[in-house]
Coordinates of C-alpha atoms and ligand atoms in Angstrom, one line a residue:
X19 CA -21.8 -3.0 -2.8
X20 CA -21.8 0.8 -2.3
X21 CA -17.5 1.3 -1.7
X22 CA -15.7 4.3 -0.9
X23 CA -11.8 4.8 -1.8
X24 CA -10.5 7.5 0.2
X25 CA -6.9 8.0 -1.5
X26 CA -8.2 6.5 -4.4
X27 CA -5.9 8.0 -7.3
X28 CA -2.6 6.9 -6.0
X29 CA -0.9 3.1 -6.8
X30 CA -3.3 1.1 -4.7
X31 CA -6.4 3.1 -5.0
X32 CA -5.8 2.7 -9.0
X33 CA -5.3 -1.2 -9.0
X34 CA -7.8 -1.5 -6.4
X35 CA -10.6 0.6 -8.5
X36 CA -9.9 -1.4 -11.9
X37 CA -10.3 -5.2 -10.0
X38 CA -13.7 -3.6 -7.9
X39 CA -15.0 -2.6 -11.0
X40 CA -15.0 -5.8 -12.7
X41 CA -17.9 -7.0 -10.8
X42 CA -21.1 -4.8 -11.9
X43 CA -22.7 -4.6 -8.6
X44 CA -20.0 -2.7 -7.2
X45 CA -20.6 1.3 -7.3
X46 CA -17.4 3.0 -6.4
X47 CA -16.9 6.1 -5.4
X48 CA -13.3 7.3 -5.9
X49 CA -12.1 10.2 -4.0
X50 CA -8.9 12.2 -3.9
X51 CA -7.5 16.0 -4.3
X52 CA -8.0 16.3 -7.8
X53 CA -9.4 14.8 -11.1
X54 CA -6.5 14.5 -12.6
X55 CA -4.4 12.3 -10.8
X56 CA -7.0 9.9 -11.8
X57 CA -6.1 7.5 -14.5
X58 CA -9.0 7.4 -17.6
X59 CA -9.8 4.0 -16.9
X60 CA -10.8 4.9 -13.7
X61 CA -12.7 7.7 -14.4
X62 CA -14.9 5.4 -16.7
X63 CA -15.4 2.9 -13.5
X64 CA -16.3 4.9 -10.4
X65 CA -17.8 8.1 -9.6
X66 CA -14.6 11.0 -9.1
X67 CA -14.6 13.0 -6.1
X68 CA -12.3 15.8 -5.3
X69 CA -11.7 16.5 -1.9
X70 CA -8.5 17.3 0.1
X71 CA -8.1 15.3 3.4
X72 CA -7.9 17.5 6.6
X73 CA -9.6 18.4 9.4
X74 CA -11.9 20.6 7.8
X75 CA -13.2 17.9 5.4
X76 CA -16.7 17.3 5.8
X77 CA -16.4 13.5 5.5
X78 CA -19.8 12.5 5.7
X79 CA -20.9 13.9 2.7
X80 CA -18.7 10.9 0.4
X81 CA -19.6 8.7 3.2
X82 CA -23.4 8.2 3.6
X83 CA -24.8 4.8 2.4
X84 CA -21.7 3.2 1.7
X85 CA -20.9 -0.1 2.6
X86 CA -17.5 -0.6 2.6
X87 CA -14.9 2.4 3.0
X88 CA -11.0 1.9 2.3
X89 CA -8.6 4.2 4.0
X90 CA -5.7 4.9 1.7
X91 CA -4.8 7.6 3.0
X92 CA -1.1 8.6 4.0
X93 CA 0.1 12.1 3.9
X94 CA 3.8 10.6 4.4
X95 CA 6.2 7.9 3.4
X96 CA 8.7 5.4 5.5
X97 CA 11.3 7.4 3.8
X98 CA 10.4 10.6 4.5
X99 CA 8.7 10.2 8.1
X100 CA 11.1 11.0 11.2
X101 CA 11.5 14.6 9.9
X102 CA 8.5 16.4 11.0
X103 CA 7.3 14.0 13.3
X104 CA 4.8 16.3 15.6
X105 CA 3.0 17.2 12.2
X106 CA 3.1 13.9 10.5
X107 CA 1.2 12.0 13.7
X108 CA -1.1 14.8 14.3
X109 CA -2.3 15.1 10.3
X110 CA -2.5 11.2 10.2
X111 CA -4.2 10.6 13.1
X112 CA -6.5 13.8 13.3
X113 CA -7.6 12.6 9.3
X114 CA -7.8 8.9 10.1
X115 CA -10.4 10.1 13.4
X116 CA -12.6 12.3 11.7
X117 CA -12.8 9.5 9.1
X118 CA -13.7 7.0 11.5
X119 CA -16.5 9.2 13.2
X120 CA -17.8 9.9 9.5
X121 CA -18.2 6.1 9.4
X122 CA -20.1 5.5 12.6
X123 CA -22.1 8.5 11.4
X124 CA -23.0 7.3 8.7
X125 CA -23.4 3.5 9.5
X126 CA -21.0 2.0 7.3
X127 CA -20.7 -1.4 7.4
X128 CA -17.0 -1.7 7.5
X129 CA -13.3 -0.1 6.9
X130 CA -10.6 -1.4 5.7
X131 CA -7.1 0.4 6.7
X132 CA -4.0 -0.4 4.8
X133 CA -1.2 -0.7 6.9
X134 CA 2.4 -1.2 6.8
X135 CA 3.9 -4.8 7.5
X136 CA 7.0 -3.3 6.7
X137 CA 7.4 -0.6 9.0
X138 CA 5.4 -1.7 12.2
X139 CA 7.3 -4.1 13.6
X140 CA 11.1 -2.3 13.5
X141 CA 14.0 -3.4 13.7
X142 CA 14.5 -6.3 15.8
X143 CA 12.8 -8.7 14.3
X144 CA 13.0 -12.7 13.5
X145 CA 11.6 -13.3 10.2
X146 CA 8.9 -14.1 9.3
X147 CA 7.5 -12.0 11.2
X148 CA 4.0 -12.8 12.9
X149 CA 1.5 -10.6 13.7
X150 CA 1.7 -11.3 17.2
X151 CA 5.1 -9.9 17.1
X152 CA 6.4 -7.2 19.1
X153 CA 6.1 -3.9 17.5
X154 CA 8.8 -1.1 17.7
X155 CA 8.6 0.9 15.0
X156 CA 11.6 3.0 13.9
X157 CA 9.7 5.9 11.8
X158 CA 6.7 8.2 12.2
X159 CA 5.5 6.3 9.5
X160 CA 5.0 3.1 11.2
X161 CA 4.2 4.7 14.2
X162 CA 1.3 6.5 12.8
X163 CA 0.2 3.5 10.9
X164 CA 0.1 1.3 14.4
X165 CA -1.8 4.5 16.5
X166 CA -4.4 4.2 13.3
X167 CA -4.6 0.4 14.4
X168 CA -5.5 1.0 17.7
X169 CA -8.2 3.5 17.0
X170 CA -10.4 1.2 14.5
X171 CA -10.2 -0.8 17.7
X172 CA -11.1 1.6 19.9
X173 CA -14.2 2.3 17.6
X174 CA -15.5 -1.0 17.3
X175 CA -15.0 -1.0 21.0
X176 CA -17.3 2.1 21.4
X177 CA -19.2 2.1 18.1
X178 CA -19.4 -1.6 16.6
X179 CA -17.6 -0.6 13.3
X180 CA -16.3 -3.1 11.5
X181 CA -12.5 -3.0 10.3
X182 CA -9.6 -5.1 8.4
X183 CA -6.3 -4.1 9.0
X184 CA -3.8 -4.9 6.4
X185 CA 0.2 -5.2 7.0
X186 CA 1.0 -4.7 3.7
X187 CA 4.5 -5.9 2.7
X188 CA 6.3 -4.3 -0.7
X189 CA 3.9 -4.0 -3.3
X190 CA 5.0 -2.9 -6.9
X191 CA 4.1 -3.0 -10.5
X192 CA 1.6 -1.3 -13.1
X193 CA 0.6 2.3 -11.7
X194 CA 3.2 2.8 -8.7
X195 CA 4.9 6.3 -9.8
X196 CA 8.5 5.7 -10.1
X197 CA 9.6 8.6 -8.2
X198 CA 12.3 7.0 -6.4
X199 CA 11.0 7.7 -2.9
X200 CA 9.0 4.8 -2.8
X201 CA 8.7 1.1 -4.5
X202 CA 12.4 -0.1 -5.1
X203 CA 11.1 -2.4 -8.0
X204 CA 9.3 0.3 -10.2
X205 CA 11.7 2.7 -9.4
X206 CA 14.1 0.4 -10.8
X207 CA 12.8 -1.0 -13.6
X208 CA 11.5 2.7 -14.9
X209 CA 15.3 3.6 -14.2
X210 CA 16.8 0.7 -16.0
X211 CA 14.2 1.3 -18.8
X212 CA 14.9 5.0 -19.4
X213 CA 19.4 4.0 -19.6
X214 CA 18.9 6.5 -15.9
X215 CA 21.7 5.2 -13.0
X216 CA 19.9 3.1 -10.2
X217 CA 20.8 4.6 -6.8
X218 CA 21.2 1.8 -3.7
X219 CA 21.2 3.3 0.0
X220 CA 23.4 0.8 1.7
X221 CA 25.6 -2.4 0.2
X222 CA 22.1 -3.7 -1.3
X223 CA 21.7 -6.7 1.4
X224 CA 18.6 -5.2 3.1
X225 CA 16.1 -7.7 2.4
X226 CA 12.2 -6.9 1.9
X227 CA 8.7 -8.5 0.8
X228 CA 7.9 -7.8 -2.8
X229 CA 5.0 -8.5 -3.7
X230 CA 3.1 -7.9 -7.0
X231 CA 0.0 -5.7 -6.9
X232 CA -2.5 -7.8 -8.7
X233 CA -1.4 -10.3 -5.2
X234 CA -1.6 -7.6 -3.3
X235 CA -4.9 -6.3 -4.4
X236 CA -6.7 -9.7 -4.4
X237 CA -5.7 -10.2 -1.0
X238 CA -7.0 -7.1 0.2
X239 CA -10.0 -7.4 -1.4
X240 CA -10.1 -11.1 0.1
X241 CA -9.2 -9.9 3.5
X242 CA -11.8 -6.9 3.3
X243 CA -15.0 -9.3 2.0
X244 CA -14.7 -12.0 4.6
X245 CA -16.2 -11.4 8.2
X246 CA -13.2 -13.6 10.0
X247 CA -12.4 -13.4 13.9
X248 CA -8.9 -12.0 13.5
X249 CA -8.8 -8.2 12.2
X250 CA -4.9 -8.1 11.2
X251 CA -3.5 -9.5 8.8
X252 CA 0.1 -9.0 7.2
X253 CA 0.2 -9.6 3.1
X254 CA 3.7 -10.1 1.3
X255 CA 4.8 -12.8 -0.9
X256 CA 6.2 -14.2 2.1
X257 CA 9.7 -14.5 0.9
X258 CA 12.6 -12.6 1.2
X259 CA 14.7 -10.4 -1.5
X260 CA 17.3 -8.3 -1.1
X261 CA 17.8 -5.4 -3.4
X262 CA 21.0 -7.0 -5.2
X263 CA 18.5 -9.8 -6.4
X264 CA 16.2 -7.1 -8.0
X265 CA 19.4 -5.2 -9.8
X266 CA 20.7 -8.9 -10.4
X267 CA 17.3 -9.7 -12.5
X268 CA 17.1 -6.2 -14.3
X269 CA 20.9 -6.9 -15.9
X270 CA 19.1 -9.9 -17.2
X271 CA 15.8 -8.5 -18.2
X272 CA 17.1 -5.4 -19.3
X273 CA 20.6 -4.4 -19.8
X274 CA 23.5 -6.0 -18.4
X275 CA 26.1 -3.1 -17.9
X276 CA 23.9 -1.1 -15.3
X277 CA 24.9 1.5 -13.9
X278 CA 24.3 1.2 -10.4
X279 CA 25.6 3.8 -7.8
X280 CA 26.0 2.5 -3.7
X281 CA 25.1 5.6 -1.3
X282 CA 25.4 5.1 2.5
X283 CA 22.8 2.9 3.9
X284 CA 19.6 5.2 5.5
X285 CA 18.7 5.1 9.4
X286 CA 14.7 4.4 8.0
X287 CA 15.5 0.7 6.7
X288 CA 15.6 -2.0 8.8
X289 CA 17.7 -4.4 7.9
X290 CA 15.1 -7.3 7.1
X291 CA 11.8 -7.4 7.0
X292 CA 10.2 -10.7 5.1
X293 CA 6.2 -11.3 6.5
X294 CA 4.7 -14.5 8.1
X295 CA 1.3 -14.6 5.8
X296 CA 0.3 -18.4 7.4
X297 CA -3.2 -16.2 9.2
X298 CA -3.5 -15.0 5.0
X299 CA -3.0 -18.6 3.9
X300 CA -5.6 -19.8 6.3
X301 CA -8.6 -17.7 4.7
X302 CA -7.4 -17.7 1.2
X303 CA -6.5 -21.0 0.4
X304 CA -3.8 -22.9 -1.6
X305 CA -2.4 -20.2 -4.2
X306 CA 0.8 -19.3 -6.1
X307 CA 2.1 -15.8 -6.2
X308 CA 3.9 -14.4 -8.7
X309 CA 7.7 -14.7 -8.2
X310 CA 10.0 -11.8 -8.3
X311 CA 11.2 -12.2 -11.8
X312 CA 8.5 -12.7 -13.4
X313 CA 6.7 -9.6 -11.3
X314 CA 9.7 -7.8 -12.8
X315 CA 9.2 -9.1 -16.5
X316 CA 5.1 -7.6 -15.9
X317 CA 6.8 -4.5 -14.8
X318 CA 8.8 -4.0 -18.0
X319 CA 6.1 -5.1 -19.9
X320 CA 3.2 -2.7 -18.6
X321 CA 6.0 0.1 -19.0
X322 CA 6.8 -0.5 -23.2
X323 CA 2.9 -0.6 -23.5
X324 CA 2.8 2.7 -22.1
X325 CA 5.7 3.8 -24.2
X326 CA 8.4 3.8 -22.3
X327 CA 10.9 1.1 -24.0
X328 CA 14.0 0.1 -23.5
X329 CA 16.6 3.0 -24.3
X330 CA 19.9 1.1 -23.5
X331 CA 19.8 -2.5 -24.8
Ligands
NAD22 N1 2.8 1.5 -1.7 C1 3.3 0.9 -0.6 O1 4.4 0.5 -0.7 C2 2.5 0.8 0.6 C3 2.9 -0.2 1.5 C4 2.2 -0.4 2.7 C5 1.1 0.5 3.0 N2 0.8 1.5 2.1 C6 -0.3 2.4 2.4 O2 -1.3 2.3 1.5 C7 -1.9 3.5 1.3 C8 -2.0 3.8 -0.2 O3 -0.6 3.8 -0.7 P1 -0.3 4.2 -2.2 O4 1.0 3.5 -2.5 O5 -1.5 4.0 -3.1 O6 0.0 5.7 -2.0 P2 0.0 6.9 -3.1 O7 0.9 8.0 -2.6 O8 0.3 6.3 -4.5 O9 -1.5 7.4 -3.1 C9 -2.1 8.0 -2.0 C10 -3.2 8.9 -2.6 O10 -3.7 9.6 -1.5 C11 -3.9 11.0 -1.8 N3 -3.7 11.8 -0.6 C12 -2.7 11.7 0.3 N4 -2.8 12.6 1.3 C13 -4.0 13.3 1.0 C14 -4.7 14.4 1.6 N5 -4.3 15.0 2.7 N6 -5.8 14.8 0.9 C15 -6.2 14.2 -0.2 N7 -5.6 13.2 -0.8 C16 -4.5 12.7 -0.2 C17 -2.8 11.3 -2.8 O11 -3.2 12.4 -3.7 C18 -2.6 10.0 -3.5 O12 -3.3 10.0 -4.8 C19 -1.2 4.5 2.1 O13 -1.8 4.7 3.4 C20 0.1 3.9 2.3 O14 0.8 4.3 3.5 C21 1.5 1.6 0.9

């Protein structure tokens, strides 16, 4: 298959690259604003593009003759959305159009949009949530994500093309940059690693869907391959954590005197959020994913390979 990764050098894009590549046939083309971000390993498996993403982008030109295009693109964050909200809709959804009219274009057979299970619904919820649930969202960010849902459906109203939409729960693990502004589990374990004080918004109850990113990305890779009636589908772990657990596992894993530092809780989190993945189940079959403790224990692992050991035990 002929795939185009549009966003291709952050966490997902990365993960996604190095299981695409693993089958010969594929011929991916990675694009994103600059060379370097890219990983080596990644630059040995697909072709690198640079290309910023705005609404002078000529999108066409990375998107002729290719089969499948992901849309990883996001120039925001749950955690910083609700701050600039008239620019963060217009710059997602002016991007995520001229992508889509690139596509019909240049007759691609299908895109795949990762969403955000954890922010489209809002706040009042009963988990696990379903994706026939009501959606409310409480940031740009989820906002955004759902107005991007409704125009792959509005062009494959007008135009035919073929989309997946994936709720994507918490993914974490090997390549998410622990920068503290996104991915509570890296963040963490990087933080616990380096002896660095872990910083809780709130009294730690709020309770997510972690899941690990080798889950994640087989499932969107599952969910993107098959031709199935229903076009949305949430992916988590289906089970619910809340952040004391994770800090509970790292004094076991890592060090047991952690310093850990409770702020005031943030008006972005909802409370709970913990996905219904029985619509996954159905096309993927009978699986185990991996728990949250032993996603944490691949976490601390993949960081001492890369050199960053354990500096308080
Ligand atoms: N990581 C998560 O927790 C999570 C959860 C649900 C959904 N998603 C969505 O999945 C997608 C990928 O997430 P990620 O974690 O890999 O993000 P990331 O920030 O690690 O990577 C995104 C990449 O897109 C590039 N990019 C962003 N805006 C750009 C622009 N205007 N021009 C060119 N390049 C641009 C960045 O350089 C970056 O390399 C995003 O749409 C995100 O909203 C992520």
């Amino acid at each position: 298959l002929n795939i185009a990764i549009l966003g291709a050098a952050g966490f997902i894009g990365t993960n996604l690259i190095l299981a695409l590549s693993k089958d010969e046939d594929n011929k991916i083309k990675a694009i994103d604003v600059s060379k370097d971000y890219f990983i080596d390993d990644v630059k040995k498996s697909a072709e690198i593009v640079e290309s910023s993403f705005d609404e002078n982008t000529c999108y066409k030109e990375f998107l002729r003759e290719q089969d499948i295009v992901y849309h990883l693109v996001s120039t925001n964050n749950p955690t910083n959305s609700n701050v600039n909200i008239g620019k963060d809709i217009a710059d997602n959804i002016m991007i995520s159009i001229k992508i889509l009219e690139a596509c019909v274009e240049c007759k691609v057979k299908k895109i795949v949009f990762i969403s955000s299970g954890g922010t489209v619904y809002g706040n009042k919820v009963n988990c696990p949530i379903n994706e026939n649930d009501v959606t409310n969202p409480i940031t740009t960010y989820g906002i955004q994500k759902l107005s991007i849902e409704k125009l792959l459906y509005l062009y494959n109203y007008l135009y035919d093309l073929d989309y997946s939409i994936i709720r994507l729960a918490n993914p974490y693990g090997p390549y998410q940059r622990p920068n503290g502004r996104l991915g509570v589990v890296t963040t963490f374990v990087y933080k616990a690693l380096k002896g660095e004080q872990l910083t809780v918004f709130g009294d730690g109850s709020v309770v997510r869907d972690y899941i690990f990113i080798d889950d994640a990305i087989r499932g969107i890779i599952r969910i993107s391959s098959g031709n199935y009636e229903n076009k949305i589908f949430n992916l988590g772990s289906g089970k619910g954590e809340s952040v004391n657990r994770i800090i509970e596992i790292l004094k076991e894993k890592v060090n047991p005197n952690l310093d850990v530092k409770y702020l005031d809780a943030r008006s972005v989190d909802v409370p709970i959020n913990v996905l219904d993945i029985t619509r996954y189940k159905e096309i993927a079959g009978e699986f185990e994913m991996m728990s949250l403790e032993d996603g944490i224990v691949s976490t601390i692992e993949f960081f001492e390979r890369k050199g960053i050991g354990c500096e308080c035990k």
